[in-house]
Coordinates of C-alpha atoms in Angstrom, one line a residue:
Chain A
M1 CA -53.0 -9.9 13.2
G2 CA -50.9 -12.0 15.5
R3 CA -51.0 -12.8 19.2
R4 CA -52.2 -10.0 21.5
G5 CA -53.1 -7.9 18.4
E6 CA -49.4 -7.5 17.4
P7 CA -48.9 -7.1 13.6
Y8 CA -46.8 -9.7 11.7
Y9 CA -44.1 -7.3 10.8
V10 CA -41.3 -5.9 13.0
E11 CA -39.8 -2.5 13.0
A12 CA -36.2 -2.5 11.9
A13 CA -33.6 0.0 13.1
P14 CA -32.7 2.5 10.4
P15 CA -29.5 1.3 8.6
V16 CA -26.4 2.5 10.2
D17 CA -24.3 4.9 8.3
V18 CA -21.3 3.0 7.0
N19 CA -19.6 6.1 5.6
K20 CA -17.0 6.9 8.3
N21 CA -16.8 10.4 6.9
T22 CA -20.3 11.4 7.8
E23 CA -21.4 8.9 10.5
W24 CA -20.0 11.2 13.3
F25 CA -22.9 13.6 12.6
M26 CA -25.3 11.0 13.8
Y27 CA -24.1 11.2 17.4
P28 CA -26.5 12.7 19.9
G29 CA -24.7 15.8 21.0
V30 CA -23.5 17.1 17.7
W31 CA -26.1 19.8 17.2
T32 CA -25.5 21.2 20.6
T33 CA -21.8 21.1 20.2
Y34 CA -22.1 22.9 16.9
I35 CA -24.2 25.7 18.3
L36 CA -21.9 26.0 21.4
L37 CA -18.9 26.2 19.1
L38 CA -20.3 29.1 17.2
F39 CA -21.2 30.9 20.4
F40 CA -17.7 30.4 21.9
A41 CA -16.2 31.6 18.6
W42 CA -18.3 34.7 18.9
L43 CA -17.0 35.3 22.5
L44 CA -13.5 34.7 21.4
V45 CA -13.7 37.2 18.5
L46 CA -15.3 39.7 20.8
S47 CA -12.7 39.3 23.6
V48 CA -9.7 39.3 21.3
S49 CA -10.6 42.2 19.0
G50 CA -12.9 44.2 21.2
C51 CA -15.1 45.3 18.3
S52 CA -18.9 45.7 18.5
P53 CA -21.0 42.5 19.0
G54 CA -22.5 42.9 15.6
S55 CA -19.1 43.0 13.9
A56 CA -18.1 39.9 15.9
W57 CA -21.2 38.1 14.7
T58 CA -20.3 39.2 11.1
V59 CA -16.8 37.8 11.5
V60 CA -18.2 34.5 12.9
N61 CA -20.7 34.3 10.1
L62 CA -18.1 34.9 7.4
A63 CA -15.7 32.5 8.9
H64 CA -18.5 29.9 9.3
F65 CA -19.3 30.5 5.6
A66 CA -15.7 30.0 4.5
I67 CA -15.1 26.9 6.6
T68 CA -18.4 25.2 5.9
Y69 CA -18.4 25.9 2.2
H70 CA -15.0 24.5 1.9
F71 CA -15.5 21.4 3.9
F72 CA -19.1 20.6 3.1
H73 CA -19.6 21.8 -0.5
W74 CA -16.1 21.9 -2.0
K75 CA -13.9 19.1 -0.8
K76 CA -15.0 15.8 -2.4
G77 CA -14.4 12.2 -1.3
T78 CA -13.4 11.0 2.1
P79 CA -10.1 10.8 4.0
F80 CA -10.7 7.1 4.3
A81 CA -10.4 6.3 0.6
A82 CA -8.1 3.4 1.3
D83 CA -10.9 1.6 3.2
D84 CA -14.0 2.5 1.3
Q85 CA -12.3 2.1 -2.1
G86 CA -13.2 5.6 -3.2
I87 CA -16.9 5.2 -3.8
Y88 CA -17.5 8.7 -2.5
S89 CA -14.7 10.3 -4.4
R90 CA -17.1 12.4 -6.6
L91 CA -19.4 13.5 -3.7
T92 CA -19.0 16.4 -1.4
W93 CA -19.6 15.9 2.3
W94 CA -23.0 17.4 2.0
E95 CA -24.0 15.0 -0.7
Q96 CA -22.6 12.0 1.3
M97 CA -24.6 13.0 4.4
D98 CA -27.4 10.6 5.4
N99 CA -26.5 8.4 2.4
G100 CA -27.7 11.0 -0.1
Q101 CA -31.2 11.2 1.4
Q102 CA -32.5 14.8 1.1
L103 CA -34.3 16.9 3.7
T104 CA -33.4 14.7 6.7
R105 CA -33.3 16.3 10.2
N106 CA -29.6 16.8 10.1
R107 CA -29.8 18.6 6.8
K108 CA -32.6 20.8 7.9
F109 CA -30.7 21.7 11.0
L110 CA -27.6 22.6 9.0
T111 CA -29.7 24.7 6.6
V112 CA -31.2 26.7 9.4
V113 CA -27.9 27.5 11.2
P114 CA -26.5 29.9 8.6
V115 CA -29.9 31.7 8.3
V116 CA -30.0 32.2 12.1
L117 CA -26.4 33.5 12.1
Y118 CA -27.3 35.8 9.3
L119 CA -30.3 37.2 11.1
I120 CA -28.4 37.8 14.3
A121 CA -25.4 39.3 12.5
S122 CA -27.4 41.6 10.3
H123 CA -29.7 42.7 13.1
L124 CA -26.9 43.6 15.4
T125 CA -25.1 45.6 12.7
D126 CA -28.2 47.5 11.9
Y127 CA -28.1 46.4 8.3
K128 CA -25.2 48.7 7.6
Q129 CA -23.7 48.5 4.2
P130 CA -20.5 46.5 3.7
M131 CA -21.4 43.9 6.4
F132 CA -24.9 43.5 5.3
F133 CA -23.8 42.8 1.7
L134 CA -21.2 40.2 2.8
N135 CA -23.6 38.5 5.2
T136 CA -26.3 38.3 2.5
V137 CA -23.8 36.8 0.0
A138 CA -22.7 34.3 2.6
V139 CA -26.2 33.1 3.5
F140 CA -27.4 33.1 -0.1
V141 CA -24.5 30.9 -1.3
L142 CA -24.9 28.5 1.7
V143 CA -28.7 28.1 1.4
V144 CA -28.6 27.6 -2.3
A145 CA -25.8 25.0 -1.9
K146 CA -27.9 23.1 0.6
L147 CA -31.1 23.0 -1.5
P148 CA -32.2 19.4 -2.5
N149 CA -32.4 20.5 -6.1
M150 CA -28.6 21.1 -6.1
H151 CA -27.8 17.5 -5.2
K152 CA -24.8 16.5 -7.4
V153 CA -25.2 19.6 -9.5
R154 CA -22.0 21.3 -10.6
I155 CA -22.8 24.8 -11.9
F156 CA -20.7 25.6 -15.0
G157 CA -18.6 22.6 -14.3
I158 CA -17.0 24.2 -11.3
N159 CA -15.5 21.5 -9.1
A160 CA -16.6 18.8 -11.4
D161 CA -14.4 15.7 -11.8
I162 CA -12.1 15.0 -14.7
Chain B
M1 CA -9.4 62.0 -29.4
D2 CA -12.8 63.0 -30.7
M3 CA -14.3 59.6 -29.7
A4 CA -12.5 59.3 -26.4
L5 CA -14.2 62.1 -24.6
P6 CA -17.8 61.0 -25.0
V7 CA -16.8 57.4 -24.0
V8 CA -15.1 58.7 -20.9
N9 CA -18.1 60.8 -20.1
A10 CA -20.4 57.9 -20.5
T11 CA -18.3 55.6 -18.3
A12 CA -18.2 58.3 -15.6
A13 CA -22.0 58.7 -15.7
V14 CA -22.5 54.9 -15.4
L15 CA -20.1 54.6 -12.5
A16 CA -21.8 57.6 -10.8
R17 CA -25.2 56.0 -11.1
V18 CA -24.0 52.6 -9.8
S19 CA -22.3 54.0 -6.8
A20 CA -25.4 56.2 -6.1
A21 CA -27.6 53.1 -6.3
F22 CA -25.3 51.2 -4.0
N23 CA -25.0 54.0 -1.5
A24 CA -28.6 55.0 -1.6
P25 CA -30.6 54.0 1.5
L26 CA -32.7 50.9 0.8
A27 CA -36.3 51.3 -0.3
R28 CA -38.6 52.7 2.2
A29 CA -42.2 52.0 2.1
V30 CA -44.9 52.4 4.6
V31 CA -47.5 49.6 4.7
F32 CA -50.3 50.0 7.3
G33 CA -48.2 52.5 9.2
V34 CA -45.2 50.0 9.6
H35 CA -41.9 51.1 8.3
I36 CA -40.6 48.5 5.8
D37 CA -36.9 48.5 5.2
G38 CA -35.3 46.7 2.3
H39 CA -33.6 44.2 4.5
L40 CA -37.0 43.0 5.8
V41 CA -37.8 41.9 2.2
V42 CA -34.7 39.9 2.0
E43 CA -35.2 38.3 5.4
G44 CA -38.8 37.6 4.7
L45 CA -37.9 35.8 1.5
L46 CA -35.2 33.8 3.2
I47 CA -37.5 32.7 6.0
A48 CA -40.2 31.8 3.6
V49 CA -37.7 29.6 1.6
I50 CA -36.4 28.0 4.8
V51 CA -39.9 27.3 6.3
F52 CA -40.9 25.8 3.0
Q53 CA -37.9 23.4 3.0
L54 CA -38.4 22.6 6.6
T55 CA -41.9 21.4 6.0
R56 CA -41.1 19.1 3.2
K57 CA -40.7 15.4 3.8
S58 CA -37.3 13.7 3.4
Y59 CA -36.8 11.6 0.3
K60 CA -34.1 9.8 -1.4
P61 CA -33.3 11.1 -4.9
P62 CA -34.3 8.4 -7.4
K63 CA -31.5 6.6 -9.3
K64 CA -32.0 7.3 -13.0
P65 CA -30.5 4.7 -15.3
L66 CA -28.5 6.1 -18.2
S67 CA -30.4 6.6 -21.4
E68 CA -29.3 5.0 -24.7
K69 CA -28.0 8.3 -26.0
E70 CA -25.9 8.9 -22.8
I71 CA -24.5 5.4 -23.0
D72 CA -23.5 5.9 -26.7
E73 CA -21.9 9.2 -25.8
L74 CA -19.9 7.7 -23.0
C75 CA -18.7 4.9 -25.2
D76 CA -17.7 7.2 -28.0
E77 CA -15.6 9.4 -25.8
W78 CA -13.9 6.6 -24.0
E79 CA -10.3 6.1 -24.8
P80 CA -8.8 2.9 -23.5
E81 CA -5.4 3.0 -21.8
P82 CA -3.0 0.4 -23.0
L83 CA -3.1 -2.8 -20.9
C84 CA 0.6 -2.5 -20.3
P85 CA 2.6 0.7 -20.8
P86 CA 4.9 0.8 -23.9
I87 CA 8.4 -0.4 -23.1
K88 CA 10.8 2.5 -22.5
E89 CA 14.0 2.9 -24.3
G90 CA 16.8 0.8 -23.1
A91 CA 14.8 -1.9 -21.3
R92 CA 16.3 -5.1 -22.5
I93 CA 13.9 -7.9 -23.1
D94 CA 16.1 -10.2 -25.1
T95 CA 17.6 -12.3 -22.3
P96 CA 19.6 -15.3 -23.2
M97 CA 17.5 -18.5 -23.4
L98 CA 18.6 -21.7 -21.8
E99 CA 18.3 -24.8 -24.0
S100 CA 19.2 -27.4 -21.5
A101 CA 18.8 -28.0 -17.8
A102 CA 20.2 -25.2 -15.6
G103 CA 23.0 -27.1 -14.1
P104 CA 26.6 -26.0 -13.7
H105 CA 27.1 -26.3 -17.4
T106 CA 24.2 -25.4 -19.7
I107 CA 23.5 -24.6 -23.3
V108 CA 22.7 -21.1 -24.3
D109 CA 22.1 -20.2 -28.0
G110 CA 23.5 -23.5 -29.0
K111 CA 26.8 -23.1 -27.2
E112 CA 27.8 -24.8 -24.0
V113 CA 28.5 -22.3 -21.3
V114 CA 29.5 -22.4 -17.6
N115 CA 26.4 -21.4 -15.7
F116 CA 26.7 -19.0 -12.8
A117 CA 23.2 -17.7 -13.0
S118 CA 21.2 -20.5 -11.4
A119 CA 20.7 -20.8 -7.7
N120 CA 21.5 -24.5 -7.8
Y121 CA 23.6 -24.4 -4.6
L122 CA 23.9 -28.1 -3.9
G123 CA 24.2 -29.0 -7.6
L124 CA 21.1 -31.1 -7.4
I125 CA 19.8 -30.3 -10.9
G126 CA 20.1 -33.5 -12.9
N127 CA 20.8 -35.6 -9.8
E128 CA 20.0 -39.2 -10.6
K129 CA 18.2 -40.0 -7.3
I130 CA 16.0 -37.0 -7.5
I131 CA 15.1 -37.7 -11.1
D132 CA 14.3 -41.3 -10.2
S133 CA 12.0 -40.3 -7.4
C134 CA 10.3 -37.8 -9.7
V135 CA 9.7 -40.4 -12.4
G136 CA 8.3 -42.8 -9.8
S137 CA 6.0 -40.2 -8.5
L138 CA 4.9 -39.1 -12.0
E139 CA 4.0 -42.7 -12.8
K140 CA 2.1 -43.1 -9.6
Y141 CA 0.3 -39.7 -9.3
G142 CA 0.5 -38.0 -12.7
V143 CA 1.6 -34.5 -13.1
G144 CA -0.8 -32.1 -11.3
S145 CA -2.7 -32.3 -8.1
C146 CA -5.8 -30.6 -9.5
G147 CA -7.1 -28.9 -6.4
P148 CA -6.2 -26.8 -3.4
R149 CA -5.1 -28.5 -0.2
G150 CA -8.4 -28.2 1.4
F151 CA -10.4 -29.6 -1.6
Y152 CA -9.1 -33.0 -2.4
G153 CA -5.6 -31.7 -3.4
T154 CA -3.8 -33.2 -0.5
I155 CA -1.7 -36.3 -1.5
D156 CA 0.3 -38.4 0.9
V157 CA 3.6 -37.1 -0.6
H158 CA 2.6 -33.6 0.6
L159 CA 2.3 -34.9 4.2
D160 CA 5.5 -36.8 3.8
C161 CA 7.3 -33.7 2.6
E162 CA 6.0 -31.6 5.4
A163 CA 6.9 -34.1 8.0
K164 CA 10.4 -34.6 6.5
I165 CA 11.1 -30.9 6.5
A166 CA 9.9 -30.4 10.0
N167 CA 12.0 -33.4 11.1
F168 CA 15.0 -32.0 9.3
L169 CA 14.8 -28.6 10.9
G170 CA 13.7 -29.8 14.3
T171 CA 10.4 -28.0 14.4
P172 CA 7.0 -29.6 15.3
D173 CA 5.3 -29.1 11.9
S174 CA 5.6 -27.4 8.5
I175 CA 3.3 -26.4 5.7
L176 CA 3.9 -26.6 2.0
Y177 CA 3.2 -23.9 -0.6
S178 CA 3.0 -24.5 -4.3
Y179 CA 5.0 -21.5 -5.6
G180 CA 8.3 -20.4 -4.1
I181 CA 7.8 -16.7 -3.6
S182 CA 4.1 -16.9 -2.8
T183 CA 5.2 -18.5 0.5
I184 CA 6.4 -15.3 2.0
F185 CA 3.8 -13.1 0.6
S186 CA 1.1 -15.4 1.9
V187 CA 2.6 -15.9 5.3
I188 CA 3.0 -12.2 6.1
P189 CA -0.6 -11.2 5.5
A190 CA -1.8 -14.4 7.3
F191 CA -0.2 -13.1 10.5
C192 CA 0.2 -9.4 10.2
K193 CA -3.0 -7.4 9.9
K194 CA -4.0 -3.8 9.7
G195 CA -2.8 -1.9 12.8
D196 CA 0.2 -4.1 13.5
I197 CA 3.7 -2.9 13.4
I198 CA 6.3 -4.5 11.2
V199 CA 10.0 -3.6 11.3
A200 CA 11.6 -4.8 8.1
D201 CA 15.0 -4.6 6.5
E202 CA 15.1 -2.1 3.6
G203 CA 16.9 -4.6 1.4
V204 CA 14.2 -7.3 1.4
H205 CA 13.3 -8.5 -2.1
W206 CA 10.2 -7.8 -4.0
A207 CA 8.1 -10.8 -2.8
V208 CA 8.6 -9.8 0.8
Q209 CA 7.7 -6.2 0.0
N210 CA 4.6 -7.4 -1.7
G211 CA 3.7 -9.4 1.5
L212 CA 4.3 -6.3 3.6
H213 CA 2.1 -4.2 1.3
L214 CA -0.7 -6.8 1.3
S215 CA -0.7 -7.1 5.1
R216 CA -1.8 -3.4 5.4
S217 CA 0.3 -3.1 8.6
T218 CA 2.4 -0.2 9.5
V219 CA 5.8 -1.0 8.1
V220 CA 9.0 0.7 9.3
Y221 CA 12.2 0.0 7.4
F222 CA 15.6 -0.1 9.1
K223 CA 19.0 0.3 7.4
H224 CA 20.1 -2.7 5.5
N225 CA 21.6 -5.3 7.9
D226 CA 22.5 -2.6 10.4
M227 CA 21.8 -3.9 13.9
A228 CA 22.3 -0.5 15.5
S229 CA 19.6 0.9 13.2
L230 CA 17.3 -2.0 14.1
A231 CA 17.9 -1.4 17.8
S232 CA 17.2 2.3 17.5
T233 CA 14.0 1.7 15.4
L234 CA 12.7 -0.9 18.0
E235 CA 13.5 1.5 20.8
K236 CA 11.8 4.4 19.1
L237 CA 8.7 2.3 18.4
T238 CA 8.3 0.9 21.9
R239 CA 9.7 3.5 24.3
G240 CA 7.0 5.3 26.2
N241 CA 4.4 3.9 23.8
K242 CA 1.8 2.2 25.9
R243 CA -0.3 1.4 22.9
A244 CA 2.6 -0.6 21.3
E245 CA 2.3 -3.1 24.1
K246 CA -1.1 -4.2 23.0
I247 CA -0.6 -4.5 19.2
R248 CA 1.3 -7.3 17.5
R249 CA 4.9 -6.5 16.5
Y250 CA 7.0 -8.3 13.9
I251 CA 10.5 -8.1 12.6
V252 CA 10.9 -9.3 9.0
V253 CA 14.4 -10.2 7.8
E254 CA 15.9 -12.5 5.2
S255 CA 18.8 -14.8 6.1
I256 CA 20.8 -14.2 2.9
Y257 CA 19.6 -11.1 1.2
Q258 CA 19.0 -11.6 -2.5
N259 CA 19.7 -8.0 -3.3
S260 CA 23.1 -7.8 -1.7
G261 CA 24.3 -11.2 -0.5
Q262 CA 24.6 -10.1 3.1
I263 CA 23.8 -12.5 5.9
A264 CA 21.6 -11.3 8.8
P265 CA 23.2 -11.7 12.2
L266 CA 20.5 -13.9 13.8
D267 CA 22.0 -14.0 17.3
E268 CA 21.8 -10.2 17.6
I269 CA 18.3 -10.1 16.1
V270 CA 17.1 -12.7 18.6
K271 CA 18.6 -10.8 21.5
L272 CA 16.8 -7.6 20.3
K273 CA 13.6 -9.5 19.7
E274 CA 13.6 -10.9 23.2
K275 CA 14.4 -7.5 24.7
Y276 CA 11.6 -5.6 22.9
R277 CA 9.2 -8.5 22.6
F278 CA 8.8 -8.7 18.9
R279 CA 8.2 -11.8 16.7
V280 CA 10.6 -12.7 14.0
I281 CA 9.7 -13.8 10.5
L282 CA 12.8 -15.2 8.8
E283 CA 12.9 -15.7 5.1
E284 CA 15.4 -18.5 4.5
S285 CA 15.1 -19.1 0.7
H286 CA 18.8 -18.8 0.0
S287 CA 20.2 -20.2 3.2
F288 CA 18.2 -23.4 3.6
G289 CA 20.5 -26.2 2.6
V290 CA 23.5 -23.9 2.5
L291 CA 24.3 -22.4 5.9
G292 CA 24.9 -24.4 9.1
K293 CA 27.0 -27.5 9.7
S294 CA 24.4 -29.8 8.1
G295 CA 22.6 -27.3 6.0
R296 CA 19.8 -26.6 8.4
G297 CA 19.9 -22.9 7.8
L298 CA 20.7 -19.7 9.6
A299 CA 19.7 -20.9 13.1
E300 CA 22.2 -23.7 13.0
H301 CA 24.8 -21.4 11.6
Y302 CA 24.6 -19.1 14.6
G303 CA 23.8 -21.8 17.1
V304 CA 20.4 -20.3 17.9
P305 CA 17.7 -22.8 19.1
I306 CA 15.2 -23.1 16.4
E307 CA 12.3 -22.5 18.8
K308 CA 13.4 -18.9 19.2
I309 CA 12.4 -18.0 15.7
D310 CA 8.7 -17.6 15.4
I311 CA 8.2 -18.1 11.7
I312 CA 10.7 -19.5 9.1
T313 CA 9.8 -19.5 5.4
A314 CA 11.8 -20.7 2.5
G315 CA 11.4 -21.3 -1.2
M316 CA 12.5 -24.7 -2.3
G317 CA 13.6 -23.6 -5.7
N318 CA 17.2 -22.9 -4.7
A319 CA 19.2 -25.4 -2.8
L320 CA 16.6 -28.2 -3.1
A321 CA 16.2 -27.7 -6.8
T322 CA 12.4 -28.3 -6.8
D323 CA 9.7 -25.7 -6.7
G324 CA 7.3 -24.5 -4.1
G325 CA 8.1 -23.4 -0.6
F326 CA 7.5 -24.2 3.0
C327 CA 6.9 -22.5 6.3
T328 CA 7.7 -23.9 9.7
G329 CA 7.3 -22.8 13.3
S330 CA 5.3 -23.9 16.3
V331 CA 2.2 -26.0 15.9
R332 CA 0.0 -23.0 16.2
V333 CA 1.8 -21.1 13.6
V334 CA 1.5 -23.9 11.0
D335 CA -2.1 -24.7 12.0
H336 CA -3.2 -21.1 11.6
Q337 CA -2.0 -21.0 8.0
R338 CA -4.0 -24.0 7.0
L339 CA -7.1 -21.9 7.0
S340 CA -5.9 -18.3 6.9
S341 CA -3.1 -18.3 4.4
S342 CA -4.2 -17.2 0.9
G343 CA -1.5 -19.0 -1.0
Y344 CA -2.3 -22.3 0.8
V345 CA -6.0 -22.1 0.7
F346 CA -6.7 -20.7 -2.7
S347 CA -4.0 -22.1 -4.9
A348 CA -3.7 -25.6 -6.2
S349 CA -1.3 -27.7 -4.1
L350 CA 2.2 -28.5 -5.1
P351 CA 2.5 -31.1 -7.9
P352 CA 3.2 -34.4 -6.2
Y353 CA 6.4 -35.1 -8.1
L354 CA 7.9 -31.9 -6.8
A355 CA 7.0 -32.9 -3.3
S356 CA 8.8 -36.2 -3.7
A357 CA 11.7 -34.4 -5.3
A358 CA 11.9 -32.2 -2.2
V359 CA 11.9 -35.3 0.0
S360 CA 14.7 -36.9 -2.0
A361 CA 16.7 -33.6 -1.9
V362 CA 16.5 -33.4 1.8
N363 CA 17.4 -37.1 2.1
Y364 CA 20.4 -36.4 -0.1
L365 CA 21.5 -33.5 2.0
E366 CA 21.2 -35.6 5.1
E367 CA 23.3 -38.4 3.7
N368 CA 25.9 -36.3 2.0
P369 CA 26.9 -33.4 4.1
S370 CA 30.2 -33.2 2.2
V371 CA 28.3 -31.3 -0.6
L372 CA 28.2 -28.4 1.8
A373 CA 31.9 -28.5 2.2
S374 CA 32.5 -28.4 -1.6
L375 CA 30.0 -25.5 -1.8
R376 CA 31.9 -23.6 0.8
S377 CA 35.3 -24.2 -0.8
N378 CA 33.9 -23.1 -4.1
I379 CA 32.7 -19.8 -2.5
A380 CA 36.0 -19.2 -0.8
L381 CA 37.9 -19.9 -4.0
L382 CA 35.7 -17.5 -5.9
H383 CA 36.2 -14.8 -3.3
Q384 CA 39.9 -15.3 -3.5
E385 CA 40.1 -15.1 -7.2
L386 CA 37.8 -12.2 -7.7
S387 CA 39.3 -10.1 -5.0
D388 CA 41.4 -8.1 -7.4
T389 CA 38.9 -7.6 -10.2
P390 CA 39.4 -4.2 -11.8
G391 CA 36.5 -1.9 -11.2
L392 CA 34.3 -4.4 -9.3
E393 CA 34.3 -5.2 -5.7
I394 CA 32.7 -8.1 -3.8
S395 CA 30.1 -6.7 -1.4
S396 CA 28.5 -9.9 -0.2
H397 CA 29.3 -11.9 2.9
V398 CA 32.2 -14.3 2.7
L399 CA 29.9 -17.3 3.4
S400 CA 27.1 -16.3 1.1
P401 CA 26.6 -18.5 -2.0
I402 CA 25.3 -15.3 -3.8
V403 CA 28.5 -13.5 -4.7
F404 CA 27.5 -9.9 -5.3
L405 CA 29.8 -7.8 -7.4
K406 CA 29.2 -4.1 -7.5
L407 CA 30.9 -1.2 -9.3
K408 CA 33.7 0.2 -7.2
K409 CA 32.9 3.7 -8.5
S410 CA 29.3 4.1 -9.5
T411 CA 28.6 6.3 -12.5
G412 CA 25.9 8.2 -10.6
S413 CA 22.8 6.9 -12.3
P414 CA 21.4 3.4 -11.9
A415 CA 20.5 3.2 -15.6
T416 CA 24.1 3.7 -16.7
D417 CA 25.4 1.3 -14.0
L418 CA 23.0 -1.3 -15.3
D419 CA 24.2 -0.6 -18.9
L420 CA 27.8 -1.2 -17.9
L421 CA 27.1 -4.3 -16.0
E422 CA 24.9 -5.7 -18.8
T423 CA 27.7 -5.0 -21.2
I424 CA 30.1 -6.9 -19.0
A425 CA 27.6 -9.8 -18.8
E426 CA 27.0 -9.9 -22.5
R427 CA 30.7 -9.8 -23.4
V428 CA 31.6 -12.5 -20.8
L429 CA 28.9 -14.7 -22.4
K430 CA 29.9 -14.1 -25.9
E431 CA 33.6 -14.2 -25.6
D432 CA 34.3 -16.7 -22.8
S433 CA 31.0 -18.7 -22.7
V434 CA 30.4 -17.9 -19.1
F435 CA 26.8 -17.1 -18.2
I436 CA 26.4 -14.5 -15.5
V437 CA 23.5 -12.1 -14.7
T438 CA 23.0 -8.7 -13.2
S439 CA 20.5 -8.2 -10.4
K440 CA 17.1 -7.6 -11.9
K441 CA 14.7 -5.2 -10.4
S442 CA 11.1 -4.8 -11.4
N443 CA 9.4 -1.4 -11.5
L444 CA 7.4 -2.3 -8.4
D445 CA 10.6 -3.0 -6.3
R446 CA 11.3 -0.2 -3.9
C447 CA 14.6 -1.5 -2.7
K448 CA 17.3 1.2 -3.1
L449 CA 20.3 -1.0 -2.8
P450 CA 22.8 -0.7 -5.6
I451 CA 22.6 -3.2 -8.4
G452 CA 25.4 -5.4 -9.4
I453 CA 26.4 -8.7 -10.9
R454 CA 25.1 -11.7 -9.0
L455 CA 27.0 -14.9 -9.2
F456 CA 25.3 -18.0 -7.8
V457 CA 27.9 -20.5 -6.7
S458 CA 27.0 -24.2 -6.9
A459 CA 28.6 -27.3 -5.3
G460 CA 28.6 -28.7 -8.8
H461 CA 31.1 -26.1 -10.1
T462 CA 34.6 -27.3 -10.6
E463 CA 37.8 -25.3 -9.9
S464 CA 38.3 -24.9 -13.6
D465 CA 34.8 -23.4 -14.0
I466 CA 35.7 -20.9 -11.3
S467 CA 39.0 -20.0 -12.8
T468 CA 37.4 -19.6 -16.2
L469 CA 34.9 -17.2 -14.7
S470 CA 37.4 -15.1 -12.8
S471 CA 39.9 -14.7 -15.6
S472 CA 37.1 -13.8 -18.0
L473 CA 35.5 -11.3 -15.6
K474 CA 38.9 -9.7 -14.9
R475 CA 39.6 -9.3 -18.6
V476 CA 36.2 -8.0 -19.6
S477 CA 35.8 -5.6 -16.7
A478 CA 39.3 -4.2 -17.3
S479 CA 38.3 -3.3 -20.8
V480 CA 34.7 -2.1 -20.2
L481 CA 35.4 -0.2 -17.0
S482 CA 38.7 1.3 -18.1
D483 CA 37.3 4.8 -17.6
Y484 CA 35.8 4.1 -14.2
F485 CA 38.6 3.0 -11.9

């Protein structure tokens, strides 16, 4: 023990994320912005198409599925390959997040969001058939893709490298 | 037909059952009086999985080293690519070899030929004074300098050479490089960094292009030697662009373009540079010792004060007949390079005998300005005699010592053009013992200017050399290009 009972070690700040592709997700307002984006997308769909709220949530859920699956789990590498020399060229955005550390707060948040969307969408559509099936497929694929056991796994070689 | 019907029946039955299952309401069970719908099961499962994941601690997946078997498998399936790709059809690698010094007359394949392929503009190859200074320097310092300039490789002849060149050009200081073309591709990345804007001529040679690539700046090319194109490019880049005010902007041009023989109009470039506030990097390899009343280069030729050009580089392998290069400018320009220029800091310094040869060459030029007059009269004579060559036209500037002959009517593909020109060069060598070359482009060169025959005129050529060349060229091109007039 040192002076005034302070221990001899110091707390170091967690290492900053050097990957420019994922470091934007460390900013303080990102979670709120994400949720608000989804909410405003729902409002937009509702006002433009005039369908029922449940169908609007289904549309938002499916669009969210398509966009996040493509950008988080399909596209590999970074747009900054000229600067980081392509070290992430085999990793999807999800695998690059938080430097490959699993089950961090960001990852848990992103896993919960599709589930919440699913619950809202399926509740408001009264679990009616075509929408329920599509919503279930969407949430199933997204949750499985975000499991820590799926890190760097390419099923049947889909989306594997050369 | 007998078998078809039961199959159809079976398929229909299966389909009916599947659609019934799909359309059937989900399972209904009643547990403790609460209605359980099927979706609750799915949701319950989902929430259980999520809650389980949320309660786990975060961890980093361990890095497993490869097992022996995996390493063996990877090695077995690895197929090495060749270190250099196989040479394509038609690429000629059997160039003529010189067996004596590359002066105005040289020996190729045992035969004496007139040499129009060496950039020996002042005829200093084989000059007695220069050879004497080299021999003296060799005896005093040996051959190599054995170290970069910053690590015991600086010898007094280097400092003498730098002072001499700076004195000759009228600039405060200069810095020496050990390899001619590494001058320009070290200087450009030393000053131009990522995020800067460079406006370069599209006809710059490969070494300049390499420098532009290494600098990682944004490069915008303008049409070859076209001042209107340069003005409009500069205007487009700076007009209304508030951000352009804060980043560094450069113009990179050559004084005499190696790929076309054109001379850059320096007075207009300086006017544009002052109007739009850019810095000029001028590559003077082929005009140092050639242009200007006393050979001081393009600035003297146009009467532009040398202070207006920010950075001047030149390779000393042409007019000065040594090797290496130099860069001059203001004191800050030169000082910056002593620590930040890769070619200066990380390469061994110029061998001392070459530095003393450079000093003697500049001395010779100062004492005998008449050599410039003979060079100019040789160029004028060559222009006059080659003006009516069948099938070829001179596309270089009248004062340029690089006389560039290109095909009057191109065949359409660069490969066939090159074939024709190479045939002309071979026949001229074989039949009339005149050594000429076509312009050579590497695969990395992205310059799109047409290729042609490049004649390097020297002050050491005599009138008979020039008439031999012109008569030979006219004869051979008449026969080779007879279908292409």
